[in-house]
DNA sequence: CGGTATCCTAGGAGATACTG
DNA sequence: CAGTATCTCCTAGGATACCG
């Protein structure tokens, strides 16, 4: 895990290839979670390793406490993020990716890298 | 293009690896476009080939006309979708992906496939 | 430090009606 | 067929204050 590369499918699953996917499809919900504005940034940030609340707040620049809490809860419920709380004073809580979270982040990284590399051309209309 | 697979980076660009990315970063805007609820579905649908307005309306089940128009305009402005309008009656307009759009859809497909394959486990909390 | 609770509002998004 | 135009509703999300 880490430096190696991945081989990925270039087509959709067969059952999706005709109608994209239906309105009530559970994958829509999941897709909404993992492509949410802050969800992507949190997952990406955690792909670099375990981090604390305040780390995440700083790294996902611009996020509010409310959105950080909400996003982390959703990702935790989805089994993508692991929360480890230590009963010390001052409190210490560490967040990290689960195995499933790592799997996902590996798919997100190329996407974010692409957005990063193409952002200027896209927004400035360069060819 | 089509059936072959892709090799993708497993890490972020070096300049992103410390702080995710800054609040005003253009890539945030691009990321918002391409990970938008309907944007993903439209790009995915068009990855199957050229389609008309009414095709897209049907395939991205649940989308309103307003959102379809808005999403298509954004994607067109971003140089991801090509709009070909024929001055006939009744009007005929075909939408397709640009090269850049195809590039992007190739990154989106694994993500959507993953969401599809993991949706039930994620939402029902199965291990 | 690591969060809740509360209030508030811009704009995301649906429904309906109309048009070249 | 392929869209606009309006109206309205609603919630994602920011600001602020407070708590164990």
CSV table of C-alpha atoms (C1' of nucleotides) in Angstrom, one decimal:
chain,number,residue,atom,x,y,z
A,1,UNK,CA,0.0,0.0,0.0
A,2,UNK,CA,1.2,3.5,-0.7
A,3,UNK,CA,3.6,3.9,-3.6
A,4,UNK,CA,2.4,1.2,-5.9
A,5,UNK,CA,-0.2,1.8,-8.6
A,6,UNK,CA,-3.6,0.3,-9.3
A,7,UNK,CA,-5.3,-1.2,-12.3
A,8,UNK,CA,-8.9,-0.1,-12.6
A,9,UNK,CA,-11.9,-0.9,-14.8
A,10,UNK,CA,-12.5,1.4,-17.7
A,11,UNK,CA,-16.2,0.6,-17.9
A,12,UNK,CA,-19.2,0.6,-15.7
A,13,UNK,CA,-20.7,-2.6,-14.3
A,14,UNK,CA,-23.0,-4.2,-16.9
A,15,UNK,CA,-26.2,-3.6,-15.0
A,16,UNK,CA,-25.4,0.2,-15.0
A,17,UNK,CA,-24.4,0.5,-18.6
A,18,UNK,CA,-27.9,1.2,-19.9
A,19,UNK,CA,-29.7,3.5,-17.5
A,20,UNK,CA,-26.9,5.0,-15.4
A,21,UNK,CA,-28.7,4.0,-12.2
A,22,UNK,CA,-32.2,4.3,-10.9
A,23,UNK,CA,-33.5,7.1,-8.7
A,24,UNK,CA,-33.9,5.1,-5.5
A,25,UNK,CA,-30.6,3.2,-5.9
A,26,UNK,CA,-28.6,3.0,-2.7
A,27,UNK,CA,-25.4,3.7,-4.6
A,28,UNK,CA,-26.8,7.2,-5.2
A,29,UNK,CA,-26.7,7.8,-1.5
A,30,UNK,CA,-23.2,6.4,-1.1
A,31,UNK,CA,-22.1,8.4,-4.1
A,32,UNK,CA,-23.5,11.6,-2.5
A,33,UNK,CA,-21.6,10.9,0.7
A,34,UNK,CA,-18.2,10.2,-0.9
A,35,UNK,CA,-18.4,13.0,-3.5
A,36,UNK,CA,-19.6,15.6,-1.0
A,37,UNK,CA,-17.6,18.8,-0.9
A,38,UNK,CA,-16.0,18.1,2.5
A,39,UNK,CA,-16.1,14.3,2.4
A,40,UNK,CA,-13.6,14.2,-0.4
A,41,UNK,CA,-11.2,16.5,1.4
A,42,UNK,CA,-11.4,14.6,4.7
A,43,UNK,CA,-10.9,11.3,3.0
A,44,UNK,CA,-8.0,12.7,1.1
A,45,UNK,CA,-6.4,14.2,4.1
A,46,UNK,CA,-6.8,11.0,6.1
A,47,UNK,CA,-5.2,9.0,3.3
A,48,UNK,CA,-1.9,10.6,4.6
A,49,UNK,CA,-2.4,8.9,7.9
A,50,UNK,CA,-4.1,9.2,11.3
A,51,UNK,CA,-5.1,12.8,12.3
A,52,UNK,CA,-6.7,14.6,15.1
A,53,UNK,CA,-9.8,16.9,14.9
A,54,UNK,CA,-7.7,20.0,14.9
A,55,UNK,CA,-5.4,18.7,12.2
A,56,UNK,CA,-8.4,18.0,10.0
A,57,UNK,CA,-9.8,21.4,10.7
A,58,UNK,CA,-6.6,23.0,9.6
A,59,UNK,CA,-6.0,20.8,6.6
A,60,UNK,CA,-9.5,21.0,5.2
A,61,UNK,CA,-9.1,24.7,5.0
A,62,UNK,CA,-12.4,26.6,5.3
A,63,UNK,CA,-14.4,23.9,6.9
A,64,UNK,CA,-16.7,24.9,9.8
A,65,UNK,CA,-16.8,22.9,13.0
A,66,UNK,CA,-20.4,21.9,12.2
A,67,UNK,CA,-19.5,20.5,8.8
A,68,UNK,CA,-16.4,18.8,10.1
A,69,UNK,CA,-18.5,17.0,12.8
A,70,UNK,CA,-21.2,16.2,10.4
A,71,UNK,CA,-18.9,14.9,7.7
A,72,UNK,CA,-16.9,12.8,10.1
A,73,UNK,CA,-20.1,11.2,11.5
A,74,UNK,CA,-21.3,10.3,8.1
A,75,UNK,CA,-18.0,8.8,7.1
A,76,UNK,CA,-17.8,6.9,10.3
A,77,UNK,CA,-21.3,5.5,10.0
A,78,UNK,CA,-20.4,4.5,6.4
A,79,UNK,CA,-17.5,2.5,7.8
A,80,UNK,CA,-14.9,4.6,6.0
A,81,UNK,CA,-13.4,6.4,9.0
A,82,UNK,CA,-12.4,5.1,12.3
A,83,UNK,CA,-12.7,7.3,15.5
A,84,UNK,CA,-10.4,6.5,18.4
A,85,UNK,CA,-11.2,8.5,21.5
A,86,UNK,CA,-8.9,8.5,24.6
A,87,UNK,CA,-10.4,9.4,27.9
A,88,UNK,CA,-7.7,11.8,29.0
A,89,UNK,CA,-7.6,15.5,29.9
A,90,UNK,CA,-7.4,17.3,27.6
A,91,UNK,CA,-9.3,15.0,25.3
A,92,UNK,CA,-7.5,13.3,22.5
A,93,UNK,CA,-9.3,11.9,19.5
A,94,UNK,CA,-7.7,10.3,16.5
A,95,UNK,CA,-9.3,9.7,13.1
A,96,UNK,CA,-8.1,7.3,10.5
A,97,UNK,CA,-9.3,5.4,7.5
A,98,UNK,CA,-10.7,2.0,7.7
A,99,UNK,CA,-9.6,-0.6,5.1
A,100,UNK,CA,-12.6,0.3,3.1
A,101,UNK,CA,-11.8,4.0,3.5
A,102,UNK,CA,-8.3,3.3,2.1
A,103,UNK,CA,-9.8,1.4,-0.8
A,104,UNK,CA,-12.0,4.4,-1.6
A,105,UNK,CA,-9.2,7.0,-1.1
A,106,UNK,CA,-7.2,5.1,-3.7
A,107,UNK,CA,-9.9,5.9,-6.2
A,108,UNK,CA,-10.3,9.5,-5.1
A,109,UNK,CA,-6.7,10.4,-5.3
A,110,UNK,CA,-6.4,10.1,-9.1
A,111,UNK,CA,-9.6,12.2,-9.4
A,112,UNK,CA,-8.4,15.0,-7.2
A,113,UNK,CA,-4.9,14.9,-8.8
A,114,UNK,CA,-6.6,15.3,-12.2
A,115,UNK,CA,-8.7,18.2,-10.9
A,116,UNK,CA,-5.6,19.8,-9.6
A,117,UNK,CA,-3.7,19.4,-12.8
A,118,UNK,CA,-6.5,20.5,-15.0
A,119,UNK,CA,-8.0,23.3,-12.9
A,120,UNK,CA,-6.4,26.2,-14.6
A,121,UNK,CA,-7.0,25.1,-18.1
A,122,UNK,CA,-10.7,24.3,-17.3
A,123,UNK,CA,-11.5,27.5,-15.6
A,124,UNK,CA,-9.6,29.8,-17.9
A,125,UNK,CA,-10.8,28.0,-21.0
A,126,UNK,CA,-7.4,27.3,-22.4
A,127,UNK,CA,-7.1,24.6,-25.0
B,1,UNK,CA,-10.2,3.3,-26.0
B,2,UNK,CA,-12.9,1.6,-24.0
B,3,UNK,CA,-12.2,-1.9,-22.8
B,4,UNK,CA,-8.6,-1.4,-21.8
B,5,UNK,CA,-7.5,-0.6,-18.3
B,6,UNK,CA,-5.7,2.3,-16.8
B,7,UNK,CA,-2.8,2.7,-14.4
B,8,UNK,CA,-3.3,5.4,-11.9
B,9,UNK,CA,-1.3,7.2,-9.3
B,10,UNK,CA,-1.8,6.0,-5.7
B,11,UNK,CA,-0.7,9.3,-4.1
B,12,UNK,CA,-1.5,13.0,-4.3
B,13,UNK,CA,0.7,15.4,-6.1
B,14,UNK,CA,3.6,16.5,-3.8
B,15,UNK,CA,2.3,20.0,-3.4
B,16,UNK,CA,-1.0,18.8,-2.1
B,17,UNK,CA,0.4,16.2,0.3
B,18,UNK,CA,0.7,18.4,3.3
B,19,UNK,CA,-2.3,20.6,3.5
B,20,UNK,CA,-4.8,19.0,1.3
B,21,UNK,CA,-5.4,22.2,-0.7
B,22,UNK,CA,-6.0,25.8,0.1
B,23,UNK,CA,-9.5,27.4,0.4
B,24,UNK,CA,-9.2,29.6,-2.7
B,25,UNK,CA,-7.6,26.9,-4.8
B,26,UNK,CA,-9.2,26.6,-8.3
B,27,UNK,CA,-9.1,22.8,-8.1
B,28,UNK,CA,-11.8,23.1,-5.4
B,29,UNK,CA,-14.1,24.7,-7.9
B,30,UNK,CA,-13.4,22.1,-10.5
B,31,UNK,CA,-13.8,19.3,-8.0
B,32,UNK,CA,-17.2,20.7,-7.0
B,33,UNK,CA,-18.3,20.6,-10.6
B,34,UNK,CA,-17.2,17.1,-11.4
B,35,UNK,CA,-18.3,15.6,-8.1
B,36,UNK,CA,-21.7,17.3,-8.1
B,37,UNK,CA,-24.7,15.0,-7.7
B,38,UNK,CA,-25.9,15.3,-11.3
B,39,UNK,CA,-22.6,16.1,-12.9
B,40,UNK,CA,-21.3,12.6,-12.1
B,41,UNK,CA,-24.4,11.0,-13.6
B,42,UNK,CA,-24.3,13.0,-16.7
B,43,UNK,CA,-20.6,12.4,-17.3
B,44,UNK,CA,-21.1,8.7,-16.7
B,45,UNK,CA,-24.1,8.5,-19.0
B,46,UNK,CA,-22.2,10.3,-21.8
B,47,UNK,CA,-19.2,8.0,-21.3
B,48,UNK,CA,-21.4,5.4,-23.2
B,49,UNK,CA,-21.5,7.7,-26.2
B,50,UNK,CA,-23.3,10.7,-27.7
B,51,UNK,CA,-26.8,11.3,-26.4
B,52,UNK,CA,-29.7,13.7,-26.8
B,53,UNK,CA,-31.3,15.9,-24.2
B,54,UNK,CA,-34.3,13.5,-23.8
B,55,UNK,CA,-31.9,10.5,-23.5
B,56,UNK,CA,-30.1,12.2,-20.7
B,57,UNK,CA,-33.3,13.2,-18.9
B,58,UNK,CA,-34.4,9.6,-18.9
B,59,UNK,CA,-31.0,8.1,-18.0
B,60,UNK,CA,-30.2,10.4,-15.2
B,61,UNK,CA,-33.5,9.4,-13.5
B,62,UNK,CA,-35.0,12.0,-11.3
B,63,UNK,CA,-33.2,15.0,-12.7
B,64,UNK,CA,-35.3,18.1,-13.4
B,65,UNK,CA,-35.1,20.1,-16.6
B,66,UNK,CA,-33.6,22.9,-14.7
B,67,UNK,CA,-30.8,20.9,-13.2
B,68,UNK,CA,-30.1,19.1,-16.5
B,69,UNK,CA,-29.8,22.5,-18.3
B,70,UNK,CA,-27.6,23.9,-15.5
B,71,UNK,CA,-25.4,20.8,-15.2
B,72,UNK,CA,-24.9,20.6,-19.0
B,73,UNK,CA,-24.0,24.3,-19.2
B,74,UNK,CA,-21.4,24.0,-16.5
B,75,UNK,CA,-19.8,20.9,-18.0
B,76,UNK,CA,-19.8,22.5,-21.4
B,77,UNK,CA,-18.1,25.7,-20.1
B,78,UNK,CA,-15.6,23.4,-18.4
B,79,UNK,CA,-14.8,21.9,-21.7
B,80,UNK,CA,-15.9,18.4,-20.7
B,81,UNK,CA,-19.1,18.2,-22.7
B,82,UNK,CA,-19.6,19.1,-26.4
B,83,UNK,CA,-23.0,20.4,-27.5
B,84,UNK,CA,-23.9,19.9,-31.2
B,85,UNK,CA,-27.1,21.7,-32.2
B,86,UNK,CA,-28.8,21.1,-35.6
B,87,UNK,CA,-31.1,23.8,-36.9
B,88,UNK,CA,-33.9,21.5,-37.9
B,89,UNK,CA,-37.5,21.3,-36.9
B,90,UNK,CA,-38.1,19.7,-34.5
B,91,UNK,CA,-34.7,20.7,-33.0
B,92,UNK,CA,-32.0,18.1,-32.5
B,93,UNK,CA,-29.2,18.5,-30.0
B,94,UNK,CA,-26.5,15.9,-29.3
B,95,UNK,CA,-24.3,15.9,-26.3
B,96,UNK,CA,-21.0,14.1,-26.1
B,97,UNK,CA,-17.8,14.0,-24.1
B,98,UNK,CA,-14.7,16.0,-25.2
B,99,UNK,CA,-11.4,14.3,-25.0
B,100,UNK,CA,-10.9,15.9,-21.6
B,101,UNK,CA,-14.4,14.7,-20.6
B,102,UNK,CA,-13.4,11.1,-21.5
B,103,UNK,CA,-10.2,11.4,-19.5
B,104,UNK,CA,-12.3,12.4,-16.5
B,105,UNK,CA,-15.0,9.8,-17.0
B,106,UNK,CA,-12.3,7.1,-17.0
B,107,UNK,CA,-11.5,8.2,-13.4
B,108,UNK,CA,-15.1,8.5,-12.4
B,109,UNK,CA,-16.1,5.0,-13.6
B,110,UNK,CA,-14.1,3.1,-11.0
B,111,UNK,CA,-15.4,5.4,-8.3
B,112,UNK,CA,-19.0,4.8,-9.3
B,113,UNK,CA,-18.5,1.1,-9.7
B,114,UNK,CA,-17.0,1.0,-6.2
B,115,UNK,CA,-20.0,2.9,-4.8
B,116,UNK,CA,-22.3,0.5,-6.6
B,117,UNK,CA,-20.5,-2.6,-5.3
B,118,UNK,CA,-20.2,-1.4,-1.8
B,119,UNK,CA,-23.5,0.5,-1.3
B,120,UNK,CA,-25.4,-2.3,0.5
B,121,UNK,CA,-22.6,-3.1,2.9
B,122,UNK,CA,-22.1,0.5,3.6
B,123,UNK,CA,-25.7,1.5,4.2
B,124,UNK,CA,-26.6,-1.7,6.1
B,125,UNK,CA,-23.5,-1.7,8.2
B,126,UNK,CA,-22.5,-5.2,7.2
B,127,UNK,CA,-18.9,-6.1,7.8
C,1,DC,C1',-9.1,19.9,23.1
C,2,DG,C1',-12.9,18.3,20.9
C,3,DG,C1',-16.8,18.9,20.4
C,4,DT,C1',-22.8,20.5,20.9
C,5,DA,C1',-26.5,23.7,20.4
C,6,DT,C1',-28.8,27.4,18.3
C,7,DC,C1',-29.9,30.6,15.0
C,8,DC,C1',-30.0,32.2,10.4
C,9,DT,C1',-29.7,32.7,5.3
C,10,DA,C1',-27.9,32.1,0.4
C,11,DG,C1',-28.8,29.4,-3.2
C,12,DG,C1',-29.6,24.4,-4.5
C,13,DA,C1',-33.2,22.2,-6.3
C,14,DG,C1',-38.3,20.7,-7.5
C,15,DA,C1',-42.8,22.0,-9.8
C,16,DT,C1',-45.3,24.2,-13.2
C,17,DA,C1',-46.1,26.8,-17.2
C,18,DC,C1',-44.6,28.6,-21.4
C,19,DT,C1',-41.9,28.9,-26.2
C,20,DG,C1',-39.1,28.7,-30.9
D,1,DC,C1',-37.9,18.5,-29.1
D,2,DA,C1',-35.2,21.2,-26.4
D,3,DG,C1',-35.2,24.1,-23.8
D,4,DT,C1',-36.4,29.1,-20.7
D,5,DA,C1',-39.0,31.5,-16.9
D,6,DT,C1',-40.9,31.9,-12.4
D,7,DC,C1',-42.2,30.7,-8.1
D,8,DT,C1',-41.4,28.4,-4.1
D,9,DC,C1',-39.5,25.4,-0.7
D,10,DC,C1',-35.9,23.5,1.8
D,11,DT,C1',-31.6,22.3,3.5
D,12,DA,C1',-26.6,22.6,3.3
D,13,DG,C1',-23.8,25.2,5.5
D,14,DG,C1',-21.8,29.5,8.0
D,15,DA,C1',-21.5,32.3,12.6
D,16,DT,C1',-21.7,32.4,17.2
D,17,DA,C1',-21.9,30.7,21.8
D,18,DC,C1',-21.3,27.4,25.0
D,19,DC,C1',-19.7,22.7,27.5
D,20,DG,C1',-17.1,18.4,29.6
